[in-house]
Amino acid sequence: MRKILIAPSILSADFSKLGQEVKEVEKAGADLLHIDVMDGHFVNNITIGAAVVKSLRPVTKLPFDVHLMIENPEDYIESFAKAGSDLITFHIEIEEDPKELIRLIRYYKKKVGISVKPKTDVKRILPLLAMVDMVLVMTVEPGFGGQDFLFDCLEKVREVRDNFKKDVEVDGGVNEMVCADIVKKGANILVAGSYVFGSKDYAEAIKRLRGAQ
Ligand code: DX5
Ligand code: ZN
């Protein structure tokens, strides 16, 4: 059985003490740090830029799982790569050529993830699966933390898993009630923002999610 990895999303952290929050989730047993990058165009929210990623890099050893929800991602791959990202995920719904983007991320020797929004057919990414390290299945409409998990998206997790042996990550509305179902469908990385950062005990929250197996 695959090990379940937990990736807290810092979108729900207290930004006034971000470095400390990151250290705390690392100590609490997180496996990756999920960083949501939004530009106010691809989604209706603006969050974190490469400068924040760079300043967090010396604070933790956790791999940085950078989720780009931006238009024209090719213009920003270099800065996010140089800021210390380990894995860079982009959305299939952007207008650019996904193969070019994958090549660009590889040029900087970073792992590549590809993501699908809830209404996007998984078939759109099937031809690219051999070129990527991870698939991120969105289970809320991207843009904000703290939304309800969309159960309709669960079958997509299975469809991806049936066609892909590497990492399958689920992002949006993940909590202790839904994590077992997600893992049953074949996901092995769980992103959780509000569930982890909204809990009093980060270690307990992470343990509960990991117990999903
Ligand atoms: C939403 C982001 C998510 C978000 C998850 O667009 O991609 O990573 O932070 O937050 P929760 O776990 O609260 O749904
Ligand atoms: Zn995300």
Coordinates of C-alpha atoms and ligand atoms in Angstrom, one line a residue:
M1 CA 0.0 0.0 0.0
R2 CA 1.2 3.5 -0.8
K3 CA 2.2 5.8 2.1
I4 CA -0.2 8.6 2.5
L5 CA 1.5 12.0 2.4
I6 CA -0.1 15.1 4.0
A7 CA 0.5 18.5 2.4
P8 CA -0.9 21.3 4.6
S9 CA -1.9 24.4 2.5
I10 CA -0.5 27.5 3.9
L11 CA -3.4 29.5 2.5
S12 CA -5.2 28.9 5.8
A13 CA -2.1 29.7 7.9
D14 CA -1.8 32.9 9.9
F15 CA 0.2 35.1 7.5
S16 CA 1.3 37.4 10.2
K17 CA 3.6 34.5 11.5
L18 CA 4.0 32.4 8.4
G19 CA 7.5 31.2 9.1
Q20 CA 6.5 29.9 12.5
E21 CA 3.3 28.3 11.1
V22 CA 5.5 26.4 8.6
K23 CA 7.9 25.2 11.3
E24 CA 4.9 24.0 13.3
V25 CA 3.4 21.9 10.6
E26 CA 6.8 20.5 9.8
K27 CA 7.2 19.5 13.5
A28 CA 3.6 18.2 13.4
G29 CA 4.5 15.6 10.8
A30 CA 3.6 17.2 7.4
D31 CA 5.3 15.6 4.4
L32 CA 5.1 18.5 1.9
L33 CA 4.2 22.2 2.1
H34 CA 1.4 23.1 -0.3
I35 CA 1.7 26.7 -1.6
D36 CA -1.3 28.2 -3.5
V37 CA -0.3 30.8 -6.0
M38 CA -3.2 32.9 -7.3
D39 CA -3.1 35.9 -9.6
G40 CA -6.6 37.4 -9.6
H41 CA -7.1 36.3 -13.2
F42 CA -7.1 32.5 -13.4
V43 CA -9.1 32.6 -10.1
N44 CA -10.7 35.5 -8.2
N45 CA -8.1 35.8 -5.5
I46 CA -4.6 37.0 -5.1
T47 CA -2.2 35.1 -2.7
I48 CA 1.4 34.3 -2.7
G49 CA 4.3 35.2 -5.0
A50 CA 7.8 33.9 -5.5
A51 CA 9.2 36.3 -3.0
V52 CA 7.3 34.6 -0.2
V53 CA 8.4 31.2 -1.4
K54 CA 12.0 32.4 -1.4
S55 CA 11.8 33.7 2.1
L56 CA 10.2 30.5 3.4
R57 CA 12.9 28.3 1.8
P58 CA 15.4 28.6 4.6
V59 CA 12.8 28.0 7.3
T60 CA 12.0 24.4 6.6
K61 CA 13.2 21.2 4.9
L62 CA 9.8 20.3 3.7
P63 CA 9.5 19.9 -0.1
F64 CA 7.6 22.8 -1.6
D65 CA 4.5 21.7 -3.6
V66 CA 3.7 24.9 -5.6
H67 CA 0.2 25.0 -7.1
L68 CA 0.0 27.6 -9.8
M69 CA -3.5 29.0 -10.3
I70 CA -2.3 31.8 -12.7
E71 CA -2.6 32.9 -16.3
N72 CA 0.6 32.8 -18.4
P73 CA 2.5 30.4 -16.0
E74 CA 5.4 30.3 -18.4
D75 CA 6.3 33.8 -17.4
Y76 CA 6.7 32.8 -13.7
I77 CA 8.2 29.2 -13.8
E78 CA 11.8 30.6 -13.6
S79 CA 11.1 32.7 -10.5
F80 CA 9.2 30.0 -8.7
A81 CA 11.9 27.4 -9.6
K82 CA 14.7 29.7 -8.4
A83 CA 12.8 30.6 -5.2
G84 CA 13.1 27.0 -4.1
S85 CA 10.0 25.1 -5.4
D86 CA 10.4 21.3 -5.6
L87 CA 7.3 20.5 -7.5
I88 CA 5.4 22.9 -9.7
T89 CA 1.8 22.2 -10.7
F90 CA -0.1 24.0 -13.4
H91 CA -3.7 23.7 -14.6
I92 CA -4.6 22.1 -17.9
E93 CA -7.3 24.8 -18.3
I94 CA -4.7 27.5 -19.1
E95 CA -4.3 28.5 -22.8
E96 CA -0.6 27.7 -23.2
D97 CA 0.8 24.5 -24.7
P98 CA 1.1 22.1 -21.7
K99 CA 4.0 20.2 -23.3
E100 CA 6.0 23.4 -23.5
L101 CA 5.3 24.2 -19.9
I102 CA 6.3 20.7 -18.8
R103 CA 9.6 21.1 -20.7
L104 CA 10.2 24.5 -19.0
I105 CA 9.6 23.1 -15.5
R106 CA 12.0 20.2 -16.3
Y107 CA 14.6 22.6 -17.6
Y108 CA 14.8 23.9 -14.1
K109 CA 15.0 20.3 -12.8
K110 CA 11.7 20.5 -10.9
K111 CA 9.0 17.9 -10.6
V112 CA 5.9 18.5 -12.6
G113 CA 2.3 18.3 -11.6
I114 CA -0.8 18.8 -13.7
S115 CA -4.1 19.8 -12.3
V116 CA -7.8 19.6 -13.3
K117 CA -10.6 21.7 -12.0
P118 CA -13.8 20.0 -10.9
K119 CA -15.6 20.5 -14.2
T120 CA -12.7 19.5 -16.4
D121 CA -12.7 16.0 -17.9
V122 CA -9.8 13.9 -16.9
K123 CA -9.5 12.7 -20.5
R124 CA -7.9 16.1 -21.3
I125 CA -4.8 15.2 -19.3
L126 CA -4.5 11.5 -20.2
P127 CA -2.1 12.2 -23.2
L128 CA 0.2 14.0 -20.8
L129 CA 0.5 11.6 -18.0
A130 CA 3.7 10.0 -19.2
M131 CA 5.4 13.4 -18.9
V132 CA 4.4 14.4 -15.4
D133 CA 5.2 13.3 -11.8
M134 CA 1.9 14.1 -10.2
V135 CA -1.8 14.7 -10.9
L136 CA -3.7 17.1 -8.7
V137 CA -7.4 16.6 -8.7
M138 CA -9.3 19.6 -7.5
T139 CA -12.2 18.8 -5.3
V140 CA -13.4 22.4 -4.9
E141 CA -13.5 25.3 -7.4
P142 CA -10.0 26.8 -7.1
G143 CA -9.7 30.2 -5.4
F144 CA -10.4 29.9 -1.7
G145 CA -9.7 27.6 1.2
G146 CA -12.5 26.4 3.5
Q147 CA -15.0 25.3 0.8
D148 CA -17.0 22.1 1.0
F149 CA -15.6 18.9 -0.7
L150 CA -17.3 18.1 -4.0
F151 CA -18.1 14.4 -3.9
D152 CA -18.8 14.4 -7.6
C153 CA -15.1 14.6 -8.2
L154 CA -14.2 11.4 -6.4
E155 CA -14.7 9.2 -9.5
K156 CA -12.1 11.4 -11.2
V157 CA -9.5 10.3 -8.7
R158 CA -10.1 6.7 -9.6
E159 CA -10.0 7.5 -13.3
V160 CA -6.6 9.1 -12.8
R161 CA -5.3 6.3 -10.7
D162 CA -6.4 3.7 -13.2
N163 CA -4.1 5.4 -15.8
F164 CA -1.3 6.6 -13.6
K165 CA 1.2 5.0 -11.3
K166 CA 2.9 8.0 -9.7
D167 CA 1.5 10.6 -7.2
V168 CA -2.2 11.5 -7.2
E169 CA -3.0 14.5 -5.0
V170 CA -6.4 15.7 -3.9
D171 CA -7.0 19.3 -3.0
G172 CA -10.0 21.1 -1.6
G173 CA -12.3 20.5 1.3
V174 CA -10.2 17.6 2.6
N175 CA -11.0 16.6 6.2
E176 CA -11.2 13.5 8.4
M177 CA -14.7 12.7 7.2
V178 CA -13.7 12.4 3.5
C179 CA -10.1 11.3 3.6
A180 CA -10.8 7.6 3.7
D181 CA -13.0 7.8 0.6
I182 CA -10.3 9.8 -1.2
V183 CA -7.6 7.3 -0.4
K184 CA -9.9 4.4 -1.4
K185 CA -10.2 5.9 -4.9
G186 CA -6.4 5.8 -5.2
A187 CA -5.0 9.2 -4.1
N188 CA -1.8 9.2 -2.0
I189 CA -1.3 12.9 -1.3
L190 CA -3.9 14.9 0.7
V191 CA -3.8 18.7 0.7
A192 CA -5.5 20.2 3.7
G193 CA -5.7 23.9 4.5
S194 CA -8.5 24.8 6.8
Y195 CA -8.6 21.4 8.4
V196 CA -5.0 21.5 9.6
F197 CA -4.5 25.2 10.3
G198 CA -8.0 25.6 11.7
S199 CA -7.4 22.8 14.3
K200 CA -5.9 23.4 17.7
D201 CA -3.5 20.6 17.4
Y202 CA -1.8 20.3 14.0
A203 CA -0.1 17.0 14.8
E204 CA -3.4 15.4 15.7
A205 CA -5.1 16.8 12.5
I206 CA -2.3 15.4 10.4
K207 CA -2.4 12.0 12.2
R208 CA -6.1 11.7 11.6
L209 CA -5.7 12.5 7.8
R210 CA -2.9 10.0 7.6
G211 CA -4.9 7.4 9.3
A212 CA -7.1 7.3 6.2
Q213 CA -5.7 4.0 5.0
Ligands
DX5_1 C1 -8.0 26.2 -3.4 C2 -6.6 25.7 -3.1 C3 -6.5 24.8 -1.9 C4 -7.0 25.3 -0.6 C5 -7.4 24.1 0.2 O1 -8.0 26.8 -4.6 O2 -6.0 25.1 -4.2 O3 -5.1 24.3 -1.8 O4 -6.0 26.0 0.1 O5 -8.0 24.6 1.3 P1 -9.1 23.7 2.1 O6 -8.3 22.5 2.6 O7 -9.5 24.6 3.3 O8 -10.2 23.4 1.2
ZN2 ZN -4.0 24.1 -3.8

